[in-house]
Amino acid sequence: MSTEGRSFKKTAAAALICAVVVFLCLNRLLPDKKAEEARGDYFFLGTVVHISVYGQGKDFLSEELAGLEAEGKRLEKLFSANIPESDVRRASDGQGKWVEVSEETYALVKRAVDLSEDTDGAFDPALGRITKLWKIGSDGARVPEEEEIRAALRCCGCKDIELKEDDGAYFIKVTGGALIDLGGIAKGRVADIMVKKLADDGIKSALIDLGGNLAVTGERPGGGKWRLGIQTPERPRGEYFGTVSVSDCSVVTSGAYERYLEKDGVRWHHIFDPSTGRPTDSDFSSVTVIDRDSTKADALSTALFVMGRDGADGYLKEHKDIAAVFLLKGEKRVLVTEAARSVFTAADASLSVGDIGGAGK
Ligand code: AMP
Ligand code: MG
């Protein structure tokens, strides 16, 4: 064969290899145009869970769902304060003793303690005595006596949680009668772990809804950002006052309308002010935090709800990167941080949109 013929063959082979590489890369990077959907509805972590995964092959997608469900239930057995053999319960029950726990529980409790410090105690993962006293959202919910609240409050706060790592093993020591409650952060952590699993398994597009704690991976099937609704409090599920457009992100909402006890015309909800031991008398109906890190978004939505408008404004001025949306109680008005401006759209034209955390200044 002539030199020209050989060089043509080489060039053609190189071009073919390049085309295959480009095709494989694009195939991995671009969302599937005609993705199939598999959806699972479950109940764990004390909440209704919906997961949708998109891709090719029903069997593969169903297997992925089964894996995510198993993972969610496994993590619930570590993090739940309502399961007697969970890591969290064993640590709390071990009062004054070092209790060995899984690395996952250790890491989450450590993160919760760090976020508690960061929010000046507005987020308190050691307020289990208070949540157990009120039992909001479960059988036996009641309004306790002031004396009971005062006694329970003495046993709250992260000073009562110690952590240590020893030769590859992980330990927690709880003292002073405190009880760990990760209800304000665990769903975020579970969402983060599920998102990691989806990425490891090559799923490019998925939506996880852990009772209103949303997380999406990649873009929506067919391409483009996901548009996630923020629930209008007191209205039927699926009625939204606004949407956020995101990809690879989580959107976590805390609100007084989620779980509550109504007694003598007063509503007692499930988010507590650690300084009073009572449901927070917040300026907000709901607080939504938008962040890739769902663990952080979960803890912060709870903490910002507790801080109220002035506290949240001060905190956000020091943390300009936080994207958050606040619905003011009793008003058709939302406040958004600078970082949330570009992702939030009000669904209702009569809703006024203001600034918080120094946004717009
Ligand atoms: P969330 O719905 O994420 O705001 O979390 C509410 C849950 O977190 C409650 O059901 C309690 O289990 C727990 N919780 C309530 N108040 C606080 C608080 N101030 N700090 C941390 N966890 C809390
Ligand atoms: Mg939370």
Coordinates of C-alpha atoms and ligand atoms in Angstrom, one line a residue:
M1 CA 0.0 0.0 0.0
S2 CA 1.2 3.5 -0.8
T3 CA 2.3 5.9 2.0
E4 CA -0.6 8.1 1.2
G5 CA -3.1 5.2 1.6
R6 CA -1.5 4.3 5.0
S7 CA -1.7 7.8 6.3
F8 CA -5.3 8.1 5.2
K9 CA -6.1 4.9 7.1
K10 CA -4.3 6.3 10.2
T11 CA -6.2 9.6 10.0
A12 CA -9.5 7.8 9.6
A13 CA -8.7 5.5 12.5
A14 CA -7.8 8.5 14.7
A15 CA -10.9 10.4 13.7
L16 CA -13.0 7.3 14.5
I17 CA -11.4 7.0 18.0
C18 CA -11.9 10.7 18.6
A19 CA -15.6 10.4 17.6
V20 CA -16.1 7.5 19.9
V21 CA -14.4 9.3 22.8
V22 CA -16.5 12.5 22.2
F23 CA -19.7 10.4 22.0
L24 CA -18.9 8.6 25.2
C25 CA -18.1 11.8 27.0
L26 CA -21.2 13.5 25.8
N27 CA -23.3 10.5 26.7
R28 CA -22.0 10.7 30.2
L29 CA -22.3 14.5 30.6
L30 CA -25.6 15.2 28.8
P31 CA -28.9 14.2 30.4
D32 CA -30.7 11.5 28.5
K33 CA -33.1 13.0 26.0
K34 CA -35.5 10.1 26.3
A35 CA -34.9 9.0 29.9
E36 CA -37.2 6.5 31.5
E37 CA -38.5 7.2 35.0
A38 CA -38.7 4.9 38.0
R39 CA -40.5 6.3 41.1
G40 CA -40.6 4.9 44.6
D41 CA -42.8 6.0 47.5
Y42 CA -41.8 5.1 51.0
F43 CA -42.1 5.9 54.6
F44 CA -38.9 6.3 56.7
L45 CA -37.2 9.0 58.9
G46 CA -40.7 9.7 60.2
T47 CA -41.8 11.1 56.9
V48 CA -43.2 10.3 53.5
V49 CA -40.4 9.8 51.0
H50 CA -40.6 10.1 47.2
I51 CA -37.7 9.3 44.9
S52 CA -37.6 9.5 41.1
V53 CA -34.6 8.3 39.1
Y54 CA -34.2 8.8 35.4
G55 CA -32.0 7.0 32.9
Q56 CA -32.1 3.9 30.6
G57 CA -33.4 0.5 31.6
K58 CA -36.3 0.0 33.9
D59 CA -34.6 -2.9 35.8
F60 CA -31.5 -0.9 36.4
L61 CA -33.5 2.1 37.7
S62 CA -35.7 -0.2 39.9
E63 CA -32.6 -1.7 41.4
E64 CA -31.3 1.8 42.1
L65 CA -34.5 2.7 43.9
A66 CA -34.3 -0.5 46.0
G67 CA -30.7 0.4 46.9
L68 CA -31.7 4.0 47.9
E69 CA -34.6 2.7 50.0
A70 CA -32.4 0.2 51.8
E71 CA -29.8 3.0 52.4
G72 CA -32.4 5.3 53.8
K73 CA -33.7 2.7 56.2
R74 CA -30.2 1.7 57.2
L75 CA -29.4 5.3 58.1
E76 CA -32.6 5.8 60.0
K77 CA -31.6 2.9 62.2
L78 CA -28.4 4.8 63.1
F79 CA -29.8 8.4 63.4
S80 CA -33.3 8.1 64.8
A81 CA -34.0 9.0 68.4
N82 CA -37.2 6.9 68.1
I83 CA -35.5 3.5 67.5
P84 CA -34.2 2.0 70.8
E85 CA -31.2 0.3 69.3
S86 CA -30.1 3.3 67.1
D87 CA -26.6 4.8 67.6
V88 CA -28.2 8.0 68.7
R89 CA -30.4 6.3 71.3
R90 CA -27.6 4.1 72.6
A91 CA -25.3 7.1 73.0
S92 CA -28.1 9.1 74.9
D93 CA -29.0 6.0 77.0
G94 CA -25.3 5.5 77.9
Q95 CA -25.2 8.7 80.0
G96 CA -21.7 9.4 81.2
K97 CA -20.1 6.5 79.3
W98 CA -18.3 6.4 76.0
V99 CA -20.5 4.5 73.5
E100 CA -19.1 3.2 70.3
V101 CA -21.0 4.3 67.2
S102 CA -20.7 4.1 63.4
E103 CA -18.4 6.5 61.7
E104 CA -21.6 7.9 59.9
T105 CA -23.3 8.8 63.2
Y106 CA -20.1 10.2 64.7
A107 CA -19.6 12.4 61.6
L108 CA -23.2 13.7 61.7
V109 CA -23.2 14.4 65.4
K110 CA -19.9 16.3 65.0
R111 CA -21.4 18.3 62.1
A112 CA -24.5 19.0 64.2
V113 CA -22.4 20.3 67.1
D114 CA -20.3 22.5 64.7
L115 CA -23.5 23.9 63.2
S116 CA -24.9 24.5 66.6
E117 CA -21.8 26.6 67.5
D118 CA -22.0 28.4 64.2
T119 CA -25.6 29.4 64.8
D120 CA -24.9 30.4 68.4
G121 CA -27.1 27.5 69.7
A122 CA -30.2 28.3 67.6
F123 CA -29.7 24.8 66.2
D124 CA -29.3 22.5 69.1
P125 CA -29.0 18.7 68.4
A126 CA -29.0 18.1 72.2
L127 CA -32.5 19.3 72.9
G128 CA -34.0 15.8 72.9
R129 CA -35.4 16.4 76.5
I130 CA -37.5 19.2 75.1
T131 CA -38.8 17.4 72.0
K132 CA -39.5 14.3 74.2
L133 CA -41.4 16.4 76.7
W134 CA -43.7 18.0 74.1
K135 CA -43.9 15.0 71.7
I136 CA -45.3 17.3 68.9
G137 CA -46.2 15.2 65.9
S138 CA -46.6 12.0 67.8
D139 CA -49.0 10.2 70.1
G140 CA -49.1 11.9 73.5
A141 CA -48.3 15.4 72.3
R142 CA -49.1 17.9 75.1
V143 CA -48.3 21.3 76.4
P144 CA -46.0 20.7 79.5
E145 CA -46.0 22.7 82.7
E146 CA -43.5 25.6 83.0
E147 CA -41.6 23.7 85.7
E148 CA -41.2 20.6 83.4
I149 CA -39.9 22.8 80.6
R150 CA -37.4 24.5 83.0
A151 CA -36.1 21.1 84.2
A152 CA -35.8 19.8 80.6
L153 CA -33.9 22.9 79.5
R154 CA -31.2 22.4 82.1
C155 CA -30.4 19.1 80.2
C156 CA -30.0 20.7 76.8
G157 CA -27.1 22.2 74.9
C158 CA -24.0 20.8 73.1
K159 CA -21.8 21.1 76.2
D160 CA -23.3 17.7 77.1
I161 CA -22.0 15.9 74.0
E162 CA -18.4 14.7 73.7
L163 CA -16.8 13.0 70.7
K164 CA -13.7 11.0 70.3
E165 CA -12.0 8.9 67.7
D166 CA -9.7 6.2 68.9
D167 CA -7.7 3.9 66.7
G168 CA -10.3 3.9 63.9
A169 CA -13.2 3.5 66.3
Y170 CA -15.8 6.3 67.0
F171 CA -17.3 7.2 70.3
I172 CA -19.9 9.6 71.7
K173 CA -20.4 10.5 75.4
V174 CA -23.6 12.2 76.5
T175 CA -23.9 13.6 80.0
G176 CA -26.1 15.7 82.2
G177 CA -29.3 13.9 81.2
A178 CA -29.2 15.3 77.7
L179 CA -30.8 13.4 74.8
I180 CA -29.5 13.8 71.2
D181 CA -32.2 14.6 68.6
L182 CA -31.0 14.8 65.0
G183 CA -34.5 15.5 63.6
G184 CA -33.4 18.9 62.3
I185 CA -30.5 17.6 60.3
A186 CA -30.7 13.9 59.6
K187 CA -32.9 14.1 56.5
G188 CA -30.4 16.5 54.9
R189 CA -27.5 14.0 55.7
V190 CA -29.5 11.1 54.2
A191 CA -30.2 13.2 51.1
D192 CA -26.5 13.9 50.7
I193 CA -25.6 10.2 51.1
M194 CA -28.2 9.3 48.5
V195 CA -27.0 11.9 46.1
K196 CA -23.4 10.5 46.4
K197 CA -24.8 7.0 45.7
L198 CA -26.6 8.1 42.7
A199 CA -23.5 9.7 41.3
D200 CA -21.4 6.6 42.1
D201 CA -24.0 4.5 40.2
G202 CA -23.9 6.7 37.2
I203 CA -27.5 8.1 37.5
K204 CA -27.4 11.6 35.9
S205 CA -30.9 12.8 36.9
A206 CA -32.9 12.2 40.0
L207 CA -35.2 13.9 42.5
I208 CA -35.3 13.0 46.2
D209 CA -38.1 14.3 48.4
L210 CA -37.7 13.5 52.0
G211 CA -40.8 15.0 53.4
G212 CA -40.2 18.4 51.8
N213 CA -36.3 18.2 52.1
L214 CA -35.6 18.2 48.3
A215 CA -32.4 17.2 46.6
V216 CA -31.8 16.9 42.8
T217 CA -28.9 15.5 40.9
G218 CA -27.8 16.9 37.6
E219 CA -30.4 18.5 35.4
R220 CA -34.0 17.4 34.9
P221 CA -34.6 14.7 32.3
G222 CA -34.5 16.2 28.9
G223 CA -32.1 18.9 30.1
G224 CA -32.4 22.3 31.8
K225 CA -32.7 23.2 35.5
W226 CA -35.1 21.7 37.9
R227 CA -37.9 24.0 39.0
L228 CA -38.7 23.1 42.6
G229 CA -41.8 24.6 44.3
I230 CA -41.8 26.0 47.8
Q231 CA -45.0 24.9 49.6
T232 CA -47.5 27.6 50.6
P233 CA -48.2 26.9 54.3
E234 CA -51.7 26.0 55.2
R235 CA -52.6 25.1 51.6
P236 CA -52.9 21.7 50.0
R237 CA -49.6 20.0 49.2
G238 CA -48.3 21.1 45.8
E239 CA -49.6 24.7 46.1
Y240 CA -46.5 26.8 45.8
F241 CA -45.8 30.5 46.6
G242 CA -42.6 30.4 44.6
T243 CA -40.1 28.2 42.7
V244 CA -36.3 27.8 42.7
S245 CA -34.4 26.8 39.5
V246 CA -31.4 24.7 40.3
S247 CA -29.3 21.8 39.2
D248 CA -27.2 19.5 41.5
C249 CA -28.6 21.1 44.6
S250 CA -30.9 20.7 47.6
V251 CA -33.8 22.9 48.7
V252 CA -34.8 22.5 52.3
T253 CA -37.8 24.1 54.0
S254 CA -38.6 24.4 57.7
G255 CA -42.1 25.6 58.7
A256 CA -44.4 25.8 61.6
Y257 CA -47.2 24.2 59.5
E258 CA -45.5 20.8 59.2
R259 CA -46.2 19.3 62.6
Y260 CA -48.1 20.8 65.4
L261 CA -50.5 20.4 68.3
E262 CA -53.6 22.6 68.5
K263 CA -54.9 23.2 72.0
D264 CA -57.4 25.8 73.1
G265 CA -57.0 27.7 69.8
V266 CA -53.2 27.9 70.2
R267 CA -50.9 26.1 67.8
W268 CA -47.8 24.6 69.2
H269 CA -45.4 23.5 66.4
H270 CA -42.3 21.3 66.3
I271 CA -39.4 23.8 66.0
F272 CA -38.2 24.8 69.5
D273 CA -36.4 27.9 70.7
P274 CA -33.5 26.4 72.7
S275 CA -33.5 29.5 74.9
T276 CA -37.1 29.0 76.1
G277 CA -37.9 25.3 75.5
R278 CA -41.1 26.4 73.7
P279 CA -42.1 26.3 70.1
T280 CA -40.4 29.3 68.5
D281 CA -42.5 32.4 68.1
S282 CA -41.0 33.0 64.7
D283 CA -41.5 36.0 62.4
F284 CA -41.6 33.4 59.6
S285 CA -44.2 30.9 58.3
S286 CA -41.4 29.1 56.5
V287 CA -37.6 29.3 55.8
T288 CA -36.0 27.7 52.8
V289 CA -32.3 27.2 52.3
I290 CA -30.9 26.3 48.9
D291 CA -27.5 24.7 49.0
R292 CA -25.6 21.8 47.4
D293 CA -24.9 20.6 51.0
S294 CA -28.2 19.3 52.2
T295 CA -27.0 18.6 55.7
K296 CA -26.1 22.3 56.1
A297 CA -29.3 23.4 54.4
D298 CA -31.4 21.3 56.8
A299 CA -29.7 22.5 60.0
L300 CA -29.7 26.1 58.8
S301 CA -33.4 26.2 57.7
T302 CA -34.2 25.1 61.3
A303 CA -31.8 27.5 62.9
L304 CA -32.8 30.6 60.8
F305 CA -36.5 29.8 61.6
V306 CA -35.5 29.9 65.3
M307 CA -33.4 33.1 65.0
G308 CA -36.4 35.2 63.6
R309 CA -36.1 38.2 61.3
D310 CA -33.5 40.3 63.2
G311 CA -31.3 37.3 64.2
A312 CA -31.4 35.8 60.7
D313 CA -30.6 39.2 59.2
G314 CA -27.5 39.6 61.5
Y315 CA -26.4 36.0 60.8
L316 CA -26.8 36.3 57.0
K317 CA -24.8 39.6 56.9
E318 CA -21.9 37.5 58.3
H319 CA -22.7 34.6 55.9
K320 CA -23.3 36.2 52.5
D321 CA -23.0 33.0 50.5
I322 CA -26.2 31.5 52.0
A323 CA -29.2 31.3 49.6
A324 CA -32.4 31.5 51.6
V325 CA -36.0 32.5 51.1
F326 CA -38.2 33.6 54.0
L327 CA -42.0 33.7 54.0
L328 CA -43.2 36.3 56.6
K329 CA -45.9 35.1 58.9
G330 CA -49.3 36.6 58.1
E331 CA -48.1 38.6 55.2
K332 CA -47.9 38.2 51.5
R333 CA -44.2 39.0 51.6
V334 CA -41.0 37.1 51.1
L335 CA -37.5 38.1 51.9
V336 CA -34.6 36.7 49.9
T337 CA -30.8 36.8 50.3
E338 CA -28.6 38.1 47.6
A339 CA -27.4 34.6 46.8
A340 CA -31.1 33.4 46.3
R341 CA -32.1 36.3 44.0
S342 CA -31.1 34.6 40.8
V343 CA -32.7 31.3 41.6
F344 CA -36.0 32.3 43.2
T345 CA -39.2 33.2 41.3
A346 CA -42.4 34.2 43.0
A347 CA -45.4 32.2 41.7
D348 CA -47.9 34.7 42.7
A349 CA -47.7 38.3 41.4
S350 CA -49.3 39.7 44.5
L351 CA -46.4 38.5 46.6
S352 CA -43.9 41.2 47.4
V353 CA -40.3 40.3 47.5
G354 CA -37.8 42.1 49.8
D355 CA -34.2 41.7 51.0
I356 CA -32.6 40.2 54.0
G357 CA -29.0 39.8 55.1
G358 CA -27.8 43.0 53.4
A359 CA -29.1 41.9 50.0
G360 CA -29.8 44.8 47.6
K361 CA -27.5 47.2 49.6
Ligands
AMP1 P1 -36.9 20.8 60.6 O1 -38.2 20.3 60.1 O2 -35.7 20.4 59.8 O3 -36.9 22.2 60.9 O4 -36.6 20.0 62.0 C1 -37.5 20.0 63.0 C2 -37.1 18.9 63.9 O5 -35.8 19.2 64.5 C3 -38.0 18.7 65.1 O6 -39.0 17.8 64.9 C4 -37.1 18.3 66.2 O7 -36.8 16.9 66.2 C5 -35.8 19.0 65.9 N1 -35.7 20.4 66.4 C6 -36.6 21.2 66.9 N2 -36.1 22.4 67.2 C7 -34.8 22.3 67.0 C8 -33.7 23.2 67.2 N3 -33.9 24.4 67.7 N4 -32.5 22.8 66.9 C9 -32.3 21.5 66.4 N5 -33.2 20.6 66.2 C10 -34.5 21.0 66.5
MG2 MG -33.9 21.1 59.5

